[in-house]
């Protein structure tokens, strides 16, 4: 069983996100990470796609390698801004031919320097239409518990998300640190009549300055209590330990509240995720 819609229907999913490495050394690190995480029997792993197609070849190669050379079920991220319909059709054909059955349909971001390529797409929902019309994939979309930074209001963010989710199989969220942000999102979707699975995205803190920058870019709140907990530590191992403890508490709360799974932003490293798995006593291959 490789379609994520079917996996979610069968029970909770536990999944990991990787990005395509840029150098030979980074490639080796990711190879080691994937082999270490394979023993946790993830339900699926997902591979990011550089905005405007900047990692098109590397994302495809990594997704296909995982499909062919490991026992892990891959999902390919695909962003649509900066793409023509014909390019998206080609990419979808390549994945279908490699028996990749899952796509995360994303809007992506225009380059900050204004050098955007001509595009047949504006929003993720345009791409979602094309992926669904191809009829070959289980399709997920992105959700933003603390509201997407470009949304003019919470209400409009939820309306457009609900509209995507009525057609997609599931959503995966941007990372967040307070369970309430996720629970409120799920309630707001339910109020709009949407009850599809929303998988929370978990980012264990492993580096103080990096996480603050990432939170700022993605619109995730960086709570004072977390800044205070991190202010007591400086040694990288101690920072990671605080990050693992905080993520473990968040995951436990989300699972208790009925989340349909957990999706870990690994940043291509395995240690923090493996420690959280052990703390939560999640199933590991014998
Ligand atoms: P959209 O659904 O298009 O939403 C973008 C904004 O437009 C929102 O404010 C929304 O409310 C609004 N909107 C949507 N539809 C309409 C409409 N019809 N009219 C007016 N406004 C509308 N980025 C990458 O570059 N590569 C990745 O691999 C990647 N993976 C991600 C994985 C996850 C789980 C998440 C949560 C994000 C990921 N991102 C990735 C980031 C994502 O591409 C950005 O957050 C992007 O700015 C928005 O993507 P989206 O799919 O939410 O877009």
Coordinates of N, CA and C in Angstrom, one line a residue, residues 204-208 210-211 236 239-240 243 267 272:
X204 N 11.7 19.9 15.4 CA 12.5 19.9 16.6 C 13.6 21.0 16.6
X205 N 13.7 21.8 17.6 CA 14.7 22.8 17.6 C 16.1 22.2 17.8
X206 N 17.0 22.4 16.8 CA 18.3 21.9 17.0 C 19.4 23.0 17.0
X207 N 19.0 24.2 16.6 CA 19.9 25.3 16.5 C 19.1 26.6 16.7
X208 N 19.5 27.4 17.7 CA 18.7 28.5 18.2 C 18.5 29.6 17.1
X210 N 19.0 29.5 13.9 CA 18.3 29.0 12.7 C 16.8 28.9 12.9
X211 N 16.4 28.4 14.0 CA 14.9 28.2 14.2 C 14.2 29.5 14.3
X236 N 25.6 23.0 22.0 CA 24.7 22.5 21.0 C 23.9 21.2 21.4
X239 N 21.1 22.4 23.6 CA 20.1 23.0 22.8 C 19.2 21.9 22.2
X240 N 19.9 20.9 21.6 CA 19.1 19.8 21.0 C 18.3 19.1 22.0
X243 N 15.2 21.0 22.6 CA 14.4 20.9 21.4 C 13.7 19.6 21.4
X267 N 15.4 18.3 8.6 CA 16.6 19.0 8.1 C 17.7 18.1 7.7
X272 N 17.5 13.9 16.4 CA 16.4 14.4 17.1 C 15.2 13.6 16.9

